[in-house]
PDB file of C-alpha atoms in Angstrom:
ATOM      1  CA  MET A 626     -45.576  -5.768  18.045  1.00 34.00           C
ATOM      2  CA  ASN A 627     -42.723  -8.407  17.330  1.00 29.00           C
ATOM      3  CA  ARG A 628     -40.726  -9.882  20.203  1.00 32.00           C
ATOM      4  CA  LEU A 629     -38.099 -12.522  20.652  1.00 28.00           C
ATOM      5  CA  SER A 630     -38.650 -14.547  23.851  1.00 32.00           C
ATOM      6  CA  ILE A 631     -36.602 -16.858  25.315  1.00 34.00           C
ATOM      7  CA  ALA A 632     -38.183 -19.826  27.312  1.00 40.00           C
ATOM      8  CA  ASN A 633     -35.806 -21.454  29.655  1.00 39.00           C
ATOM      9  CA  PRO A 634     -32.435 -19.516  29.218  1.00 38.00           C
ATOM     10  CA  THR A 635     -30.224 -22.023  30.704  1.00 37.00           C
ATOM     11  CA  HIS A 636     -30.486 -24.830  27.859  1.00 37.00           C
ATOM     12  CA  LEU A 637     -28.940 -21.935  25.697  1.00 35.00           C
ATOM     13  CA  VAL A 638     -25.875 -20.822  27.530  1.00 37.00           C
ATOM     14  CA  PRO A 639     -23.435 -23.573  25.584  1.00 40.00           C
ATOM     15  CA  ALA A 640     -25.010 -22.577  22.138  1.00 38.00           C
ATOM     16  CA  LEU A 641     -24.992 -18.679  23.413  1.00 33.00           C
ATOM     17  CA  ALA A 642     -21.190 -19.288  24.180  1.00 38.00           C
ATOM     18  CA  ALA A 643     -20.317 -20.831  20.957  1.00 38.00           C
ATOM     19  CA  SER A 644     -22.018 -18.374  19.085  1.00 37.00           C
ATOM     20  CA  LEU A 645     -20.564 -15.329  21.113  1.00 33.00           C
ATOM     21  CA  ALA A 646     -17.396 -17.107  20.168  1.00 37.00           C
ATOM     22  CA  LEU A 647     -17.478 -17.065  16.750  1.00 36.00           C
ATOM     23  CA  ALA A 648     -18.771 -13.573  16.720  1.00 34.00           C
ATOM     24  CA  THR A 649     -15.411 -12.445  18.299  1.00 34.00           C
ATOM     25  CA  ILE A 650     -13.573 -14.091  15.783  1.00 32.00           C
ATOM     26  CA  ALA A 651     -12.266 -11.935  13.356  1.00 35.00           C
ATOM     27  CA  ALA A 652     -13.001 -12.738   9.508  1.00 33.00           C
ATOM     28  CA  PRO A 653     -10.194 -13.253   7.237  1.00 35.00           C
ATOM     29  CA  THR A 654      -8.717  -9.477   6.625  1.00 46.00           C
ATOM     30  CA  ASN A 655      -9.562  -8.545   3.216  1.00 60.00           C
ATOM     31  CA  ALA A 656      -7.325  -6.659   1.061  1.00 71.00           C
ATOM     32  CA  GLN A 657      -7.190  -2.907   2.073  1.00 93.00           C
ATOM     33  CA  THR A 658      -6.198  -0.101   0.157  1.00 95.00           C
ATOM     34  CA  VAL A 659      -2.828   0.558  -0.502  1.00 95.00           C
ATOM     35  CA  VAL A 660      -1.734   4.123  -1.873  1.00 95.00           C
ATOM     36  CA  SER A 661       0.354   3.842  -4.602  1.00 94.00           C
ATOM     37  CA  GLY A 662       1.989   6.902  -4.531  1.00 80.00           C
ATOM     38  CA  TYR A 663       1.546  10.865  -3.774  1.00 75.00           C
ATOM     39  CA  THR A 664       1.565  11.946  -7.452  1.00 88.00           C
ATOM     40  CA  THR A 665      -1.796  11.805  -9.204  1.00 96.00           C
ATOM     41  CA  GLY A 666      -2.120  13.361 -12.518  1.00 97.00           C
ATOM     42  CA  GLY A 667      -5.518  14.842 -14.274  1.00 98.00           C
ATOM     43  CA  ASP A 668      -4.953  11.287 -16.494  1.00 98.00           C
ATOM     44  CA  ASP A 669      -4.667   9.061 -13.121  1.00 97.00           C
ATOM     45  CA  MET A 670      -8.214   9.387 -12.349  1.00 98.00           C
ATOM     46  CA  ASN A 671     -10.180   7.848 -15.002  1.00 98.00           C
ATOM     47  CA  GLY A 672     -13.874   6.492 -13.828  1.00 98.00           C
ATOM     48  CA  MET A 673     -14.602   9.205 -11.221  1.00 98.00           C
ATOM     49  CA  GLN A 674     -18.102   9.663 -10.827  1.00 98.00           C
ATOM     50  CA  VAL A 675     -19.122  13.685 -11.268  1.00 98.00           C
ATOM     51  CA  LEU A 676     -22.565  14.801 -10.227  1.00 98.00           C
ATOM     52  CA  VAL A 677     -24.088  18.176 -10.332  1.00 98.00           C
ATOM     53  CA  ASP A 678     -27.450  19.559  -9.110  1.00 98.00           C
ATOM     54  CA  PHE A 679     -29.272  22.475 -10.433  1.00 98.00           C
ATOM     55  CA  LEU A 680     -31.562  24.761  -8.565  1.00 98.00           C
ATOM     56  CA  ASP A 681     -34.458  23.811 -11.125  1.00 97.00           C
ATOM     57  CA  GLY A 682     -34.119  20.439  -9.334  1.00 97.00           C
ATOM     58  CA  SER A 683     -32.930  18.590 -12.847  1.00 98.00           C
ATOM     59  CA  SER A 684     -29.583  16.891 -12.044  1.00 98.00           C
ATOM     60  CA  GLU A 685     -26.584  15.309 -14.739  1.00 98.00           C
ATOM     61  CA  SER A 686     -23.505  13.351 -14.097  1.00 98.00           C
ATOM     62  CA  ALA A 687     -20.445  12.048 -16.045  1.00 98.00           C
ATOM     63  CA  ILE A 688     -17.242  10.062 -15.610  1.00 98.00           C
ATOM     64  CA  TRP A 689     -13.730  11.628 -15.641  1.00 98.00           C
ATOM     65  CA  GLY A 690     -11.908  10.339 -18.413  1.00 98.00           C
ATOM     66  CA  THR A 691      -8.458  11.313 -19.960  1.00 98.00           C
ATOM     67  CA  THR A 692      -8.089  14.464 -22.395  1.00 98.00           C
ATOM     68  CA  GLY A 693      -4.696  14.538 -23.134  1.00 98.00           C
ATOM     69  CA  TYR A 694      -1.203  14.345 -21.891  1.00 97.00           C
ATOM     70  CA  ASN A 695      -1.717  14.708 -17.889  1.00 97.00           C
ATOM     71  CA  ALA A 696      -4.849  15.981 -18.536  1.00 98.00           C
ATOM     72  CA  GLY A 697      -8.600  14.818 -17.782  1.00 98.00           C
ATOM     73  CA  GLY A 698     -12.332  16.161 -17.004  1.00 98.00           C
ATOM     74  CA  ALA A 699     -15.955  15.416 -17.028  1.00 98.00           C
ATOM     75  CA  PHE A 700     -18.140  17.328 -18.732  1.00 98.00           C
ATOM     76  CA  GLY A 701     -21.800  17.777 -19.251  1.00 98.00           C
ATOM     77  CA  THR A 702     -24.800  19.791 -21.024  1.00 98.00           C
ATOM     78  CA  THR A 703     -23.865  23.617 -19.566  1.00 98.00           C
ATOM     79  CA  TRP A 704     -20.714  22.193 -17.178  1.00 98.00           C
ATOM     80  CA  GLY A 705     -17.135  20.654 -16.949  1.00 98.00           C
ATOM     81  CA  LEU A 706     -14.650  19.969 -14.380  1.00 98.00           C
ATOM     82  CA  SER A 707     -10.799  19.627 -15.164  1.00 98.00           C
ATOM     83  CA  LEU A 708      -7.335  19.427 -14.456  1.00 98.00           C
ATOM     84  CA  THR A 709      -4.371  19.735 -16.408  1.00 98.00           C
ATOM     85  CA  SER A 710      -1.348  18.426 -14.698  1.00 98.00           C
ATOM     86  CA  SER A 711       1.221  15.975 -13.419  1.00 96.00           C
ATOM     87  CA  THR A 712      -0.059  16.504  -9.759  1.00 95.00           C
ATOM     88  CA  THR A 713      -3.204  17.506  -7.937  1.00 96.00           C
ATOM     89  CA  PHE A 714      -0.998  18.480  -5.099  1.00 95.00           C
ATOM     90  CA  GLY A 715      -0.947  22.664  -5.873  1.00 94.00           C
ATOM     91  CA  ALA A 716      -2.728  22.498  -9.757  1.00 97.00           C
ATOM     92  CA  PRO A 717      -5.786  24.239  -9.911  1.00 98.00           C
ATOM     93  CA  TRP A 718      -9.074  22.273 -10.748  1.00 98.00           C
ATOM     94  CA  THR A 719     -11.226  24.227 -12.914  1.00 98.00           C
ATOM     95  CA  PHE A 720     -15.108  24.255 -12.624  1.00 98.00           C
ATOM     96  CA  SER A 721     -17.066  26.004 -15.177  1.00 98.00           C
ATOM     97  CA  ALA A 722     -21.209  26.299 -15.875  1.00 98.00           C
ATOM     98  CA  THR A 723     -23.340  28.285 -18.286  1.00 98.00           C
ATOM     99  CA  ASN A 724     -27.068  28.713 -18.467  1.00 95.00           C
ATOM    100  CA  LYS A 725     -28.240  26.723 -15.474  1.00 97.00           C
ATOM    101  CA  LEU A 726     -27.826  27.481 -11.745  1.00 98.00           C
ATOM    102  CA  VAL A 727     -25.722  24.996 -10.129  1.00 98.00           C
ATOM    103  CA  ARG A 728     -26.877  24.104  -6.665  1.00 98.00           C
ATOM    104  CA  SER A 729     -24.210  21.253  -5.685  1.00 98.00           C
ATOM    105  CA  LEU A 730     -20.965  19.584  -7.186  1.00 98.00           C
ATOM    106  CA  SER A 731     -20.714  16.031  -6.120  1.00 98.00           C
ATOM    107  CA  ILE A 732     -16.887  14.249  -6.923  1.00 98.00           C
ATOM    108  CA  ASN A 733     -17.204  10.422  -6.023  1.00 98.00           C
ATOM    109  CA  ALA A 734     -13.106   9.570  -6.741  1.00 98.00           C
ATOM    110  CA  ILE A 735     -13.635   6.224  -5.584  1.00 98.00           C
ATOM    111  CA  PRO A 736     -14.741   4.189  -8.916  1.00 98.00           C
ATOM    112  CA  GLY A 737     -11.694   6.255 -10.453  1.00 98.00           C
ATOM    113  CA  ASN A 738      -9.172   4.228  -7.824  1.00 98.00           C
ATOM    114  CA  THR A 739      -8.724   7.426  -6.361  1.00 98.00           C
ATOM    115  CA  MET A 740      -8.889   9.259  -2.908  1.00 97.00           C
ATOM    116  CA  TRP A 741      -8.937  12.740  -1.776  1.00 98.00           C
ATOM    117  CA  ASP A 742      -5.972  13.551   0.463  1.00 96.00           C
ATOM    118  CA  THR A 743      -6.659  16.380   3.083  1.00 96.00           C
ATOM    119  CA  ASP A 744      -3.930  18.198   5.098  1.00 93.00           C
ATOM    120  CA  TRP A 745      -3.238  16.547   8.610  1.00 90.00           C
ATOM    121  CA  PRO A 746      -1.855  18.420  11.698  1.00 86.00           C
ATOM    122  CA  THR A 747       0.598  15.170  11.823  1.00 82.00           C
ATOM    123  CA  TYR A 748       2.701  14.431   9.072  1.00 81.00           C
ATOM    124  CA  PRO A 749       2.296  12.570   6.827  1.00 79.00           C
ATOM    125  CA  GLY A 750      -1.363  11.249   7.988  1.00 90.00           C
ATOM    126  CA  THR A 751      -2.249   7.998   6.383  1.00 93.00           C
ATOM    127  CA  PRO A 752       0.691   6.347   5.661  1.00 90.00           C
ATOM    128  CA  GLY A 753       1.921   6.336   1.710  1.00 89.00           C
ATOM    129  CA  SER A 754      -0.251   9.737   1.626  1.00 91.00           C
ATOM    130  CA  ALA A 755       2.063  12.366   2.159  1.00 90.00           C
ATOM    131  CA  ASN A 756       1.246  15.701   2.763  1.00 90.00           C
ATOM    132  CA  GLY A 757      -2.446  16.764   1.499  1.00 94.00           C
ATOM    133  CA  TRP A 758      -4.661  19.760   0.324  1.00 96.00           C
ATOM    134  CA  THR A 759      -7.623  20.556   1.726  1.00 97.00           C
ATOM    135  CA  PHE A 760     -10.495  21.945  -0.712  1.00 98.00           C
ATOM    136  CA  GLN A 761      -9.691  25.913  -0.903  1.00 98.00           C
ATOM    137  CA  VAL A 762     -11.166  28.157  -3.295  1.00 98.00           C
ATOM    138  CA  ALA A 763      -8.278  29.839  -5.992  1.00 98.00           C
ATOM    139  CA  SER A 764     -10.523  32.531  -7.688  1.00 98.00           C
ATOM    140  CA  GLY A 765     -14.197  32.545  -8.710  1.00 98.00           C
ATOM    141  CA  GLN A 766     -17.359  31.923  -6.614  1.00 98.00           C
ATOM    142  CA  ALA A 767     -16.775  29.915  -3.573  1.00 98.00           C
ATOM    143  CA  PRO A 768     -19.275  27.520  -2.524  1.00 98.00           C
ATOM    144  CA  ASP A 769     -21.257  28.213   0.662  1.00 98.00           C
ATOM    145  CA  ALA A 770     -20.628  24.999   2.285  1.00 98.00           C
ATOM    146  CA  TYR A 771     -18.207  22.054   0.965  1.00 98.00           C
ATOM    147  CA  SER A 772     -18.026  18.447   2.754  1.00 98.00           C
ATOM    148  CA  TYR A 773     -15.938  15.347   2.668  1.00 98.00           C
ATOM    149  CA  SER A 774     -17.565  11.748   3.179  1.00 97.00           C
ATOM    150  CA  VAL A 775     -16.808   8.413   2.966  1.00 97.00           C
ATOM    151  CA  PRO A 776     -13.789   7.884   4.907  1.00 97.00           C
ATOM    152  CA  ILE A 777     -11.673   5.410   2.952  1.00 97.00           C
ATOM    153  CA  ASP A 778     -10.470   2.130   4.644  1.00 96.00           C
ATOM    154  CA  ILE A 779      -6.869   3.025   5.950  1.00 95.00           C
ATOM    155  CA  SER A 780      -7.634   6.588   6.589  1.00 95.00           C
ATOM    156  CA  VAL A 781      -6.517   8.116   9.754  1.00 94.00           C
ATOM    157  CA  GLY A 782      -8.670  10.903   9.405  1.00 95.00           C
ATOM    158  CA  ASP A 783      -7.370  12.515   6.216  1.00 96.00           C
ATOM    159  CA  ILE A 784      -8.386  10.472   2.935  1.00 96.00           C
ATOM    160  CA  TRP A 785     -11.935  10.742   1.783  1.00 98.00           C
ATOM    161  CA  GLY A 786     -14.219   9.222  -1.223  1.00 98.00           C
ATOM    162  CA  THR A 787     -15.910  11.943  -1.995  1.00 98.00           C
ATOM    163  CA  LEU A 788     -15.998  15.926  -2.147  1.00 98.00           C
ATOM    164  CA  SER A 789     -19.121  18.043  -2.027  1.00 98.00           C
ATOM    165  CA  MET A 790     -20.099  21.780  -2.725  1.00 98.00           C
ATOM    166  CA  GLN A 791     -22.892  23.645  -2.157  1.00 98.00           C
ATOM    167  CA  TRP A 792     -23.941  27.042  -3.615  1.00 98.00           C
ATOM    168  CA  LEU A 793     -27.292  28.230  -1.954  1.00 98.00           C
ATOM    169  CA  ASN A 794     -28.295  30.847  -4.589  1.00 98.00           C
ATOM    170  CA  GLY A 795     -26.921  29.080  -7.474  1.00 98.00           C
ATOM    171  CA  PHE A 796     -23.602  29.197  -9.384  1.00 98.00           C
ATOM    172  CA  THR A 797     -22.487  30.081 -12.949  1.00 98.00           C
ATOM    173  CA  GLY A 798     -19.210  31.164 -14.209  1.00 98.00           C
ATOM    174  CA  THR A 799     -15.941  29.841 -13.472  1.00 98.00           C
ATOM    175  CA  MET A 800     -14.304  28.342 -10.422  1.00 98.00           C
ATOM    176  CA  ARG A 801     -10.667  27.373 -10.016  1.00 98.00           C
ATOM    177  CA  PHE A 802      -9.807  25.553  -6.772  1.00 98.00           C
ATOM    178  CA  TYR A 803      -6.894  23.060  -4.767  1.00 98.00           C
ATOM    179  CA  GLY A 804      -7.570  19.720  -3.868  1.00 98.00           C
ATOM    180  CA  ASP A 805      -5.136  16.756  -3.746  1.00 97.00           C
ATOM    181  CA  THR A 806      -5.791  13.543  -4.285  1.00 97.00           C
ATOM    182  CA  ASP A 807      -3.709  10.188  -4.432  1.00 97.00           C
ATOM    183  CA  ASN A 808      -4.126   6.769  -6.013  1.00 97.00           C
ATOM    184  CA  GLY A 809      -4.692   3.196  -5.201  1.00 97.00           C
ATOM    185  CA  THR A 810      -2.962   0.314  -6.783  1.00 96.00           C
ATOM    186  CA  ALA A 811      -4.116  -2.440  -9.279  1.00 95.00           C
ATOM    187  CA  SER A 812      -4.218  -5.080  -6.996  1.00 95.00           C
ATOM    188  CA  ASN A 813      -5.128  -3.039  -3.955  1.00 96.00           C
ATOM    189  CA  PRO A 814      -7.402  -0.533  -4.971  1.00 97.00           C
ATOM    190  CA  VAL A 815      -9.350   2.471  -3.217  1.00 97.00           C
ATOM    191  CA  GLN A 816     -11.986   1.187  -0.895  1.00 97.00           C
ATOM    192  CA  ALA A 817     -14.578   2.890   1.376  1.00 97.00           C
ATOM    193  CA  ALA A 818     -14.496   1.866   4.619  1.00 95.00           C
ATOM    194  CA  LYS A 819     -16.677  -0.827   5.967  1.00 86.00           C
ATOM    195  CA  PRO A 820     -19.063   0.001   9.249  1.00 76.00           C
ATOM    196  CA  VAL A 821     -18.489  -1.286  12.300  1.00 63.00           C
ATOM    197  CA  PRO A 822     -20.985  -3.179  13.771  1.00 60.00           C
ATOM    198  CA  GLU A 823     -22.529  -1.942  17.169  1.00 57.00           C
ATOM    199  CA  PRO A 824     -21.825  -4.338  20.374  1.00 55.00           C
ATOM    200  CA  GLY A 825     -25.505  -4.765  20.399  1.00 54.00           C
ATOM    201  CA  THR A 826     -25.483  -5.874  16.886  1.00 47.00           C
ATOM    202  CA  ILE A 827     -23.011  -8.274  17.141  1.00 47.00           C
ATOM    203  CA  LEU A 828     -24.952  -9.863  20.801  1.00 48.00           C
ATOM    204  CA  ALA A 829     -28.350  -9.880  19.273  1.00 49.00           C
ATOM    205  CA  LEU A 830     -26.875 -11.631  16.084  1.00 49.00           C
ATOM    206  CA  ALA A 831     -25.179 -14.350  18.338  1.00 48.00           C
ATOM    207  CA  THR A 832     -28.131 -14.682  20.584  1.00 47.00           C
ATOM    208  CA  VAL A 833     -30.414 -15.038  17.306  1.00 47.00           C
ATOM    209  CA  GLY A 834     -27.579 -17.679  16.302  1.00 51.00           C
ATOM    210  CA  ALA A 835     -28.120 -19.643  19.632  1.00 48.00           C
ATOM    211  CA  LEU A 836     -31.432 -19.988  19.503  1.00 47.00           C
ATOM    212  CA  SER A 837     -31.401 -21.570  16.198  1.00 50.00           C
ATOM    213  CA  ALA A 838     -28.757 -23.936  17.314  1.00 50.00           C
ATOM    214  CA  ALA A 839     -31.139 -24.653  20.376  1.00 48.00           C
ATOM    215  CA  THR A 840     -33.990 -25.173  17.921  1.00 47.00           C
ATOM    216  CA  ARG A 841     -32.434 -27.334  16.021  1.00 52.00           C
ATOM    217  CA  ARG A 842     -31.049 -29.570  19.014  1.00 56.00           C
ATOM    218  CA  ARG A 843     -34.587 -29.807  20.204  1.00 53.00           C
ATOM    219  CA  ARG A 844     -36.021 -30.927  17.570  1.00 51.00           C
ATOM    220  CA  ASN A 845     -33.643 -33.550  17.177  1.00 54.00           C
ATOM    221  CA  GLN A 846     -34.199 -34.676  20.438  1.00 56.00           C
ATOM    222  CA  LEU A 847     -37.794 -34.907  19.805  1.00 54.00           C
ATOM    223  CA  GLY A 848     -37.184 -36.440  16.599  1.00 56.00           C
TER     224      GLY A 848
END
């Protein structure tokens, strides 16, 4: 079994303290997502990644692109997802599939500098996002389950990177649904939240740093 052994830890106190101090200093803040506005049309989401899994175990992906004025979509061999409107708030998306039963649909908005904006009990939720609209079926076969995942870095709990839907027995036909999106700016595009290291992880890294510093110092003394 791998083991980290510390001999005579009193020699490590200064180095450990220094490493802990470095570990607790915040790194320079990277640019965060900035919401460009709360009106996103069908032609404002180019680059979104759409993945469709089928009941037969196969899958197919496509990239969202502009199809016309205020219109956009992503299309596979037997399926298509589209929206035509100057805003995704209150305008229905259309998902259609033929021939092959769809098991799941996943829409990763981040590559299109886009984020899903869900309803939040306290207006406006994330600053700049205004009202959101959580997934809601308007017509057609509703999924057995849906979920939002990949929180955006500035989210207070209402904006997400990915919307996914699942049909246990498969889906074909046409479903229309509501789901609001927002865009990031060109200089501060949409970014996923970065995981926060556990305190134990930070301490372990600091300890390793202290051991490394102590080892170098001892080698210098012996040299």
